[in-house]
Short mmCIF file of C-alpha atoms and ligand atoms in Angstrom, two decimals:
data_model
loop_
_atom_site.label_atom_id
_atom_site.label_comp_id
_atom_site.label_asym_id
_atom_site.label_seq_id
_atom_site.Cartn_x
_atom_site.Cartn_y
_atom_site.Cartn_z
CA MET A 1 0.00 0.00 0.00
CA ARG A 2 2.79 2.41 1.03
CA LYS A 3 4.70 1.50 -2.12
CA VAL A 4 1.65 2.21 -4.31
CA LEU A 5 1.02 5.57 -2.61
CA LYS A 6 4.67 6.51 -3.04
CA LYS A 7 4.51 5.63 -6.72
CA ILE A 8 1.42 7.83 -7.16
CA VAL A 9 3.04 10.76 -5.29
CA PHE A 10 6.16 10.48 -7.44
CA SER A 11 4.08 10.47 -10.63
CA ILE A 12 2.39 13.80 -9.80
CA PRO A 13 4.27 17.02 -10.72
CA GLY A 14 5.60 18.57 -7.50
CA GLY A 15 4.70 15.38 -5.59
CA PRO A 16 8.24 14.44 -4.43
CA GLU A 17 8.83 18.01 -3.16
CA ALA A 18 5.53 18.02 -1.26
CA LEU A 19 6.40 14.64 0.27
CA ALA A 20 9.85 15.89 1.34
CA ALA A 21 8.27 19.01 2.90
CA THR A 22 5.72 16.89 4.80
CA ARG A 23 8.51 14.65 6.10
CA ALA A 24 10.62 17.65 7.17
CA ARG A 25 7.59 19.11 9.02
CA LYS A 26 7.01 15.80 10.77
CA ARG A 27 10.69 15.63 11.78
CA ARG A 28 10.59 19.21 13.09
CA ARG A 29 7.46 18.46 15.15
CA LYS A 30 9.16 15.41 16.66
CA VAL A 31 12.35 17.35 17.47
CA ASN A 32 10.34 20.20 19.03
CA ALA A 33 8.27 17.81 21.14
CA LEU A 34 11.47 16.18 22.44
CA ARG A 35 12.97 19.61 23.16
CA ARG A 36 9.91 20.58 25.21
CA ARG A 37 10.04 17.31 27.18
CA CYS A 38 13.79 17.68 27.85
CA TYR A 39 13.59 21.31 29.04
CA ALA A 40 10.46 20.69 31.11
CA ALA A 41 12.26 17.79 32.82
CA ASP A 42 15.34 20.00 33.39
CA VAL A 43 13.28 22.76 35.01
CA ALA A 44 11.43 20.26 37.24
CA ASN A 45 14.77 18.72 38.15
CA ASP A 46 16.35 22.12 38.98
CA ILE A 47 13.42 23.10 41.20
CA ARG A 48 13.61 19.84 43.07
CA TYR A 49 17.31 19.27 43.50
CA LEU A 50 19.36 22.44 42.88
CA ASN A 51 18.93 24.06 46.29
CA TRP A 52 20.20 23.77 49.82
CA HIS A 53 16.84 23.67 51.51
CA ARG A 54 17.11 20.95 54.15
CA GLU A 55 14.54 19.07 56.10
CA GLY A 56 16.15 17.08 58.89
CA ALA A 57 19.64 15.64 58.72
CA ASP A 58 20.91 15.84 55.15
CA TYR A 59 24.62 15.04 55.25
CA TRP A 60 25.25 15.72 51.58
CA LYS A 61 23.69 19.18 51.39
CA LEU A 62 25.06 20.24 54.76
CA SER A 63 28.58 19.08 53.91
CA SER A 64 28.37 20.86 50.53
CA GLU A 65 27.30 24.13 52.13
CA LEU A 66 29.95 23.81 54.84
CA ILE A 67 32.68 23.26 52.22
CA PHE A 68 31.31 26.18 50.19
CA GLN A 69 31.65 28.51 53.19
CA HIS A 70 34.91 27.36 54.72
CA HIS A 71 36.54 27.25 51.31
CA LYS A 72 36.03 31.04 51.08
CA LEU A 73 38.22 31.42 54.15
CA GLU A 74 40.77 28.91 52.90
CA LYS A 75 41.27 30.58 49.54
CA GLY A 76 41.33 34.03 51.15
CA LEU A 77 44.40 32.89 53.06
CA CYS A 78 46.24 32.19 49.79
CA LEU A 79 45.99 35.57 48.07
CA PRO A 80 48.98 37.81 47.30
CA PRO A 81 50.22 39.95 50.20
CA GLU A 82 48.57 43.13 48.91
CA ALA A 83 45.10 41.55 49.51
CA ARG A 84 43.22 42.65 52.64
CA ALA A 85 44.55 41.07 55.85
CA TRP A 86 41.12 41.23 57.54
CA PHE A 87 38.53 39.39 55.52
CA GLY A 88 35.95 36.62 55.73
CA ARG A 89 33.76 37.57 58.72
CA THR A 90 30.50 36.57 56.99
CA ALA A 91 31.98 33.29 55.74
CA ALA A 92 33.31 32.55 59.23
CA LEU A 93 29.89 33.20 60.83
CA GLU A 94 28.26 30.95 58.23
CA THR A 95 30.87 28.29 58.92
CA PHE A 96 30.03 28.44 62.66
CA ARG A 97 26.31 28.17 61.90
CA LEU A 98 26.84 25.09 59.76
CA MET A 99 29.19 23.48 62.29
CA GLU A 100 26.47 23.93 64.90
CA GLU A 101 24.01 22.24 62.56
CA TRP A 102 26.54 19.44 62.07
CA LYS A 103 26.72 18.92 65.84
CA THR A 104 22.93 19.14 66.27
CA HIS A 105 22.49 16.27 63.82
CA GLY A 106 25.18 14.25 65.58
CA PHE A 107 27.37 13.95 62.47
CA ASP A 108 30.89 12.62 63.01
CA ARG A 109 33.34 15.35 64.00
CA SER A 110 36.30 13.31 62.77
CA ALA A 111 34.78 13.32 59.22
CA PRO A 112 37.01 15.01 56.60
CA VAL A 113 34.59 17.88 55.90
CA TYR A 114 34.35 18.84 59.58
CA GLN A 115 38.08 18.33 60.12
CA SER A 116 38.78 20.54 57.09
CA ALA A 117 36.65 23.24 58.71
CA LEU A 118 38.73 23.00 61.89
CA GLY A 119 42.04 23.11 60.00
CA ILE A 120 40.87 26.18 58.07
CA LEU A 121 39.59 27.92 61.21
CA ALA A 122 42.95 27.34 62.90
CA ALA A 123 44.75 29.02 59.99
CA TYR A 124 42.17 31.82 59.85
CA ARG A 125 42.61 32.44 63.59
CA ALA A 126 46.39 32.72 63.10
CA ARG A 127 45.73 35.36 60.43
CA LEU A 128 43.34 37.28 62.68
CA GLU A 129 45.80 37.12 65.57
CA GLY A 130 48.47 38.70 63.37
CA ILE A 131 46.43 41.89 62.97
CA ALA A 132 47.22 44.70 65.43
CA ASP A 133 43.91 46.39 66.18
CA ASP A 134 41.25 46.07 68.84
CA ASN A 135 38.31 45.53 66.52
CA PRO A 136 35.74 43.75 68.73
CA GLU A 137 34.38 41.71 65.80
CA ARG A 138 37.85 40.31 65.14
CA LEU A 139 38.39 39.51 68.81
CA GLU A 140 34.99 37.80 68.99
CA LEU A 141 35.83 35.65 65.96
CA ILE A 142 39.13 34.61 67.58
CA ALA A 143 37.29 33.63 70.78
CA ARG A 144 34.67 31.60 68.91
CA ILE A 145 37.27 29.79 66.84
CA THR A 146 39.25 28.98 70.00
CA ALA A 147 36.13 27.41 71.51
CA TYR A 148 35.66 25.19 68.42
CA LEU A 149 39.30 24.12 68.42
CA GLU A 150 39.18 23.26 72.12
CA ASP A 151 35.98 21.29 71.57
CA THR A 152 37.50 19.09 68.82
CA ALA A 153 41.21 19.26 68.02
CA PRO A 154 41.96 19.40 64.28
CA GLU A 155 44.08 16.54 62.95
CA PRO A 156 47.49 17.62 61.54
CA ALA A 157 46.57 16.22 58.10
CA TYR A 158 44.07 19.08 57.72
CA ALA A 159 46.62 21.88 58.22
CA THR A 160 46.27 24.56 55.52
CA PRO A 161 47.55 26.39 53.48
CA LEU A 162 50.37 24.41 51.89
CA PRO A 163 53.38 25.60 49.90
CA ALA A 164 52.55 25.57 46.18
CA ARG A 165 54.54 22.74 44.65
CA PRO A 166 55.88 22.58 41.09
CA ALA A 167 55.32 19.55 38.89
CA PRO A 168 58.13 17.00 39.28
CA GLU A 169 60.99 17.12 36.79
CA GLY A 170 60.37 14.97 33.70
CA VAL A 171 56.65 14.51 34.22
CA LEU A 172 55.54 16.07 30.91
CA PRO A 173 56.68 13.16 28.67
CA MET A 174 54.97 10.73 31.06
CA LEU A 175 51.75 12.70 30.92
CA GLN A 176 51.98 12.82 27.12
CA GLU A 177 52.54 9.04 27.06
CA LEU A 178 49.55 8.44 29.31
CA ALA A 179 47.33 10.74 27.24
CA LEU A 180 48.39 8.95 24.05
CA ALA A 181 47.90 5.51 25.61
CA ARG A 182 44.36 6.25 26.77
CA ARG A 183 42.13 5.46 23.85
CA SER A 184 38.51 4.35 23.98
CA THR A 185 38.63 0.57 23.93
CA ARG A 186 35.75 -1.56 22.70
CA ASN A 187 37.00 -5.10 23.27
CA PHE A 188 37.52 -6.44 26.81
CA THR A 189 38.49 -9.78 28.35
CA ASP A 190 36.11 -11.33 30.89
CA ARG A 191 38.69 -10.81 33.67
CA LYS A 192 37.12 -9.09 36.68
CA VAL A 193 38.28 -5.59 37.54
CA ASP A 194 39.92 -5.37 40.96
CA PRO A 195 37.89 -2.92 43.12
CA ALA A 196 41.19 -1.66 44.60
CA MET A 197 42.15 -0.40 41.13
CA VAL A 198 38.83 1.40 40.81
CA ALA A 199 39.40 2.97 44.22
CA GLU A 200 42.90 4.10 43.21
CA ALA A 201 41.54 5.69 40.02
CA ALA A 202 38.78 7.40 42.03
CA ARG A 203 41.40 8.82 44.41
CA ILE A 204 43.10 10.39 41.39
CA GLY A 205 39.72 11.51 40.00
CA ALA A 206 38.90 13.20 43.29
CA LEU A 207 41.96 15.45 42.91
CA ALA A 208 40.18 17.17 40.02
CA PRO A 209 39.17 20.78 40.62
CA SER A 210 35.51 21.48 41.35
CA ALA A 211 33.41 24.60 41.93
CA CYS A 212 34.19 25.73 45.51
CA ASN A 213 35.72 22.30 46.08
CA ARG A 214 32.31 20.68 46.54
CA GLN A 215 33.31 17.46 44.71
CA PRO A 216 29.83 16.52 43.55
CA TRP A 217 30.86 13.36 41.71
CA LYS A 218 29.30 9.96 42.38
CA VAL A 219 30.16 6.70 40.64
CA HIS A 220 27.71 3.77 40.59
CA LEU A 221 29.41 0.47 39.74
CA TYR A 222 27.97 -2.78 38.36
CA ASP A 223 29.82 -6.05 37.79
CA ASP A 224 26.94 -8.48 37.52
CA PRO A 225 26.56 -9.43 33.81
CA ALA A 226 22.74 -9.48 33.93
CA ARG A 227 22.65 -6.03 35.54
CA ILE A 228 25.16 -4.67 33.04
CA ARG A 229 23.06 -6.06 30.20
CA ALA A 230 19.91 -4.46 31.60
CA MET A 231 21.65 -1.10 31.92
CA LEU A 232 23.31 -1.25 28.50
CA GLU A 233 19.96 -2.04 26.86
CA LEU A 234 19.12 1.61 27.56
CA GLN A 235 22.27 2.94 25.88
CA ASN A 236 22.69 3.24 22.12
CA GLY A 237 26.49 3.23 21.69
CA ASN A 238 27.63 -0.20 22.87
CA SER A 239 26.44 -2.50 20.09
CA GLY A 240 28.98 -5.15 19.14
CA PHE A 241 30.99 -4.90 22.36
CA GLY A 242 28.58 -4.31 25.26
CA HIS A 243 28.59 -8.08 25.96
CA THR A 244 32.34 -7.96 26.69
CA VAL A 245 32.11 -5.22 29.35
CA PRO A 246 33.09 -6.67 32.77
CA LEU A 247 32.51 -3.49 34.77
CA LEU A 248 30.04 -0.71 34.10
CA ALA A 249 30.50 2.59 35.89
CA VAL A 250 27.81 5.26 35.79
CA ILE A 251 29.38 8.66 36.36
CA CYS A 252 26.99 11.05 38.09
CA ALA A 253 26.99 14.38 39.90
CA ASP A 254 24.96 15.01 43.03
CA GLN A 255 22.90 18.12 42.37
CA GLY A 256 22.45 18.69 46.11
CA SER A 257 25.97 20.15 46.04
CA PHE A 258 24.62 23.27 44.34
CA PHE A 259 22.59 26.17 45.70
CA ASP A 260 20.37 27.25 42.78
CA SER A 261 19.77 27.14 39.04
CA SER A 262 22.56 29.61 38.30
CA GLU A 263 24.83 26.63 39.01
CA ARG A 264 22.98 24.32 36.62
CA PHE A 265 26.04 23.59 34.47
CA GLU A 266 28.42 22.94 37.37
CA PRO A 267 27.38 19.31 37.95
CA VAL A 268 28.28 18.47 34.36
CA LEU A 269 31.53 20.41 34.38
CA ASP A 270 32.78 19.14 37.75
CA GLY A 271 31.73 15.59 36.87
CA GLY A 272 33.58 15.85 33.54
CA LEU A 273 36.76 16.99 35.26
CA PHE A 274 36.52 14.05 37.68
CA LEU A 275 35.88 11.70 34.78
CA MET A 276 39.00 12.69 32.85
CA SER A 277 41.29 12.15 35.86
CA PHE A 278 39.47 8.91 36.67
CA LEU A 279 40.13 7.69 33.10
CA TYR A 280 43.83 8.47 33.48
CA GLY A 281 43.84 6.69 36.84
CA LEU A 282 42.37 3.58 35.20
CA GLN A 283 44.72 3.74 32.23
CA ALA A 284 47.78 4.18 34.45
CA GLN A 285 46.96 0.82 36.07
CA GLY A 286 46.63 -1.07 32.79
CA LEU A 287 42.85 -0.88 32.56
CA ALA A 288 40.98 0.29 29.47
CA SER A 289 37.72 2.18 29.22
CA CYS A 290 35.14 3.62 26.88
CA CYS A 291 32.68 6.41 27.70
CA LEU A 292 29.15 5.56 26.61
CA ASN A 293 26.96 8.59 25.98
CA TRP A 294 23.88 9.18 28.09
CA ALA A 295 22.13 11.34 25.48
CA VAL A 296 18.64 10.12 26.32
CA PRO A 297 15.12 11.56 26.64
CA PRO A 298 13.78 12.09 30.18
CA GLU A 299 11.78 8.84 30.25
CA ARG A 300 14.88 6.78 29.52
CA ASP A 301 16.89 8.74 32.05
CA ALA A 302 14.28 7.82 34.68
CA GLU A 303 14.52 4.17 33.60
CA GLY A 304 18.33 4.31 33.96
CA HIS A 305 17.94 5.62 37.50
CA ALA A 306 15.43 2.87 38.30
CA ARG A 307 17.46 -0.01 36.82
CA GLY A 308 20.67 1.22 38.42
CA ASP A 309 19.16 2.08 41.82
CA ILE A 310 20.54 5.58 41.32
CA PRO A 311 18.92 8.31 43.43
CA PRO A 312 17.16 10.94 41.28
CA GLU A 313 19.39 13.77 42.55
CA HIS A 314 22.42 11.95 41.11
CA LYS A 315 22.44 13.37 37.59
CA ILE A 316 23.72 10.72 35.18
CA LEU A 317 26.50 12.22 33.03
CA THR A 318 27.79 9.19 31.18
CA PHE A 319 28.08 5.42 31.31
CA LEU A 320 31.63 4.08 31.27
CA ALA A 321 32.78 0.62 30.22
CA VAL A 322 35.87 -0.50 32.17
CA GLY A 323 37.96 -3.65 31.81
CA HIS A 324 41.19 -5.29 30.78
CA PRO A 325 41.72 -4.94 27.03
CA ALA A 326 41.37 -8.20 25.07
CA PRO A 327 44.72 -9.58 23.79
CA GLY A 328 45.45 -7.91 20.46
CA ALA A 329 42.69 -5.33 20.94
CA VAL A 330 42.94 -2.44 18.51
CA VAL A 331 41.66 1.10 18.94
CA PRO A 332 40.70 3.80 16.47
CA LEU A 333 43.27 6.47 15.75
CA SER A 334 40.53 9.07 16.37
CA GLY A 335 42.70 11.76 14.79
CA ARG A 336 42.71 15.13 16.47
CA ARG A 337 41.91 18.50 14.97
CA PRO A 338 44.80 20.91 14.45
CA LEU A 339 45.51 23.23 17.39
CA GLU A 340 44.44 26.20 15.27
CA ASP A 341 40.89 24.87 15.61
CA THR A 342 41.20 25.03 19.40
CA LEU A 343 43.40 27.90 20.54
CA HIS A 344 42.18 31.38 19.77
CA TRP A 345 44.81 33.77 21.12
CA HIS A 346 43.72 37.38 21.62
CA SER A 347 47.26 38.64 21.96
CA GLU A 348 49.79 40.88 20.18
CA THR A 349 52.66 38.47 20.78
CA ALA A 350 51.45 34.92 21.48
CA SER A 351 50.29 32.49 18.81
CA VAL A 352 49.37 28.81 18.49
CA THR A 353 53.00 27.68 18.03
CA SER A 354 54.11 25.30 20.79
CA PRO A 355 57.33 25.99 22.78
CA ALA A 356 58.98 22.98 21.11
CA ALA A 357 58.10 24.18 17.59
CA ALA A 358 59.21 27.71 18.45
CA ALA A 359 62.58 26.39 19.67
CA ALA A 360 63.03 24.40 16.43
CA GLN A 361 62.52 27.52 14.23
C1 FMN B 1 30.65 11.76 26.63
C2 FMN B 1 31.14 10.70 25.67
C3 FMN B 1 30.26 9.78 25.15
C4 FMN B 1 30.71 8.77 24.31
N1 FMN B 1 29.84 7.82 23.88
C5 FMN B 1 30.30 6.77 23.18
C6 FMN B 1 29.40 5.71 22.85
O1 FMN B 1 28.22 5.73 23.17
N2 FMN B 1 29.92 4.65 22.19
C7 FMN B 1 31.24 4.57 21.83
O2 FMN B 1 31.64 3.58 21.24
N3 FMN B 1 32.11 5.58 22.14
C8 FMN B 1 31.66 6.66 22.81
N4 FMN B 1 32.52 7.66 23.18
C9 FMN B 1 33.95 7.57 22.82
C10 FMN B 1 34.33 8.56 21.73
O3 FMN B 1 33.92 8.09 20.50
C11 FMN B 1 35.84 8.78 21.81
O4 FMN B 1 36.19 9.32 23.04
C12 FMN B 1 36.38 9.71 20.71
O5 FMN B 1 36.17 9.16 19.44
C13 FMN B 1 37.87 9.96 20.88
O6 FMN B 1 38.56 8.75 20.89
P1 FMN B 1 39.47 8.29 22.11
O7 FMN B 1 38.64 8.28 23.34
O8 FMN B 1 39.95 6.93 21.76
O9 FMN B 1 40.59 9.27 22.27
C14 FMN B 1 32.09 8.70 23.98
C15 FMN B 1 32.96 9.65 24.51
C16 FMN B 1 32.51 10.62 25.35
C17 FMN B 1 33.49 11.59 25.96
#
């Protein structure tokens, strides 16, 4: 029937053009409907999860807000000498308020986030004590900090700030080697991945920078073949090799780390920075990986959360296949664009030329 109709349309003058226009309209309608569903889901998601409103004990949001506040003090202590000596009163008061909330909920005072607060307050007190004036607000801050430090002593590991340290000699060729060695791999052996290697890679991942050091990343891990299969059914980029994946990681960002919608891109950016370091951490231990896009409509995203037991506030950024490469596995060259496509200098003197190329001229 379709074939007959098509034949008729093609026999009429202007028929093929009308058919093409109808198809284009249909495609546009479909794309627009998807766009509306995606943005509506994003807005609903922002309203629900991108805020620090807390009911009861919410460790994640409280720890995020505490880091956000005490990090203001910590970075203020690392500015050049011409910066103001006396700064940070509001951030310090907010830090006290959040530490009180921490205590009210009975959260562990030896936890890294609380210990970091103590280490930072100790350094901030030293700065305040070095100022020669009798400002009552400054003296009150010193007294309050002293009370916190007497209540729980900060562990030496949380002392801050630290001397800035240069990269070790000879590290650039090693980094170049590692970057060249990491290629998306789509052929794994069935050897299990040692969880200690995943932990080591995550330790490296966690050294990535993040907005106000809130470290929103979360990684959900699956090594059961049936579970992996169920998850990969929802993903469109693993055909031909999904069955070889021994470990599936789902890289997420916890949106509860962020205060409002103005931060809506931070989960993706911070999570991406974690991901890159995590990939290098895996590669450095002989593991291979392949990111698997999570470019899905909202309904499928919800299904991914359900199948993976992933809380809704953990925004899924990408799936990641991890494993030992199969013997003789090959990888695409995936040639890179020239640097001119990337670097856009707005400078009278600098250009795209690398130091090595400049030296060779
Ligand atoms: C966010 C993201 C999603 C990706 N999704 C897929 C995918 O679904 N399937 C796949 O085979 N490769 C996927 N890749 C891998 C890319 O194709 C690959 O990174 C790119 O071609 C560069 O190659 P390289 O990773 O080997 O350097 C993805 C990569 C990223 C960063």
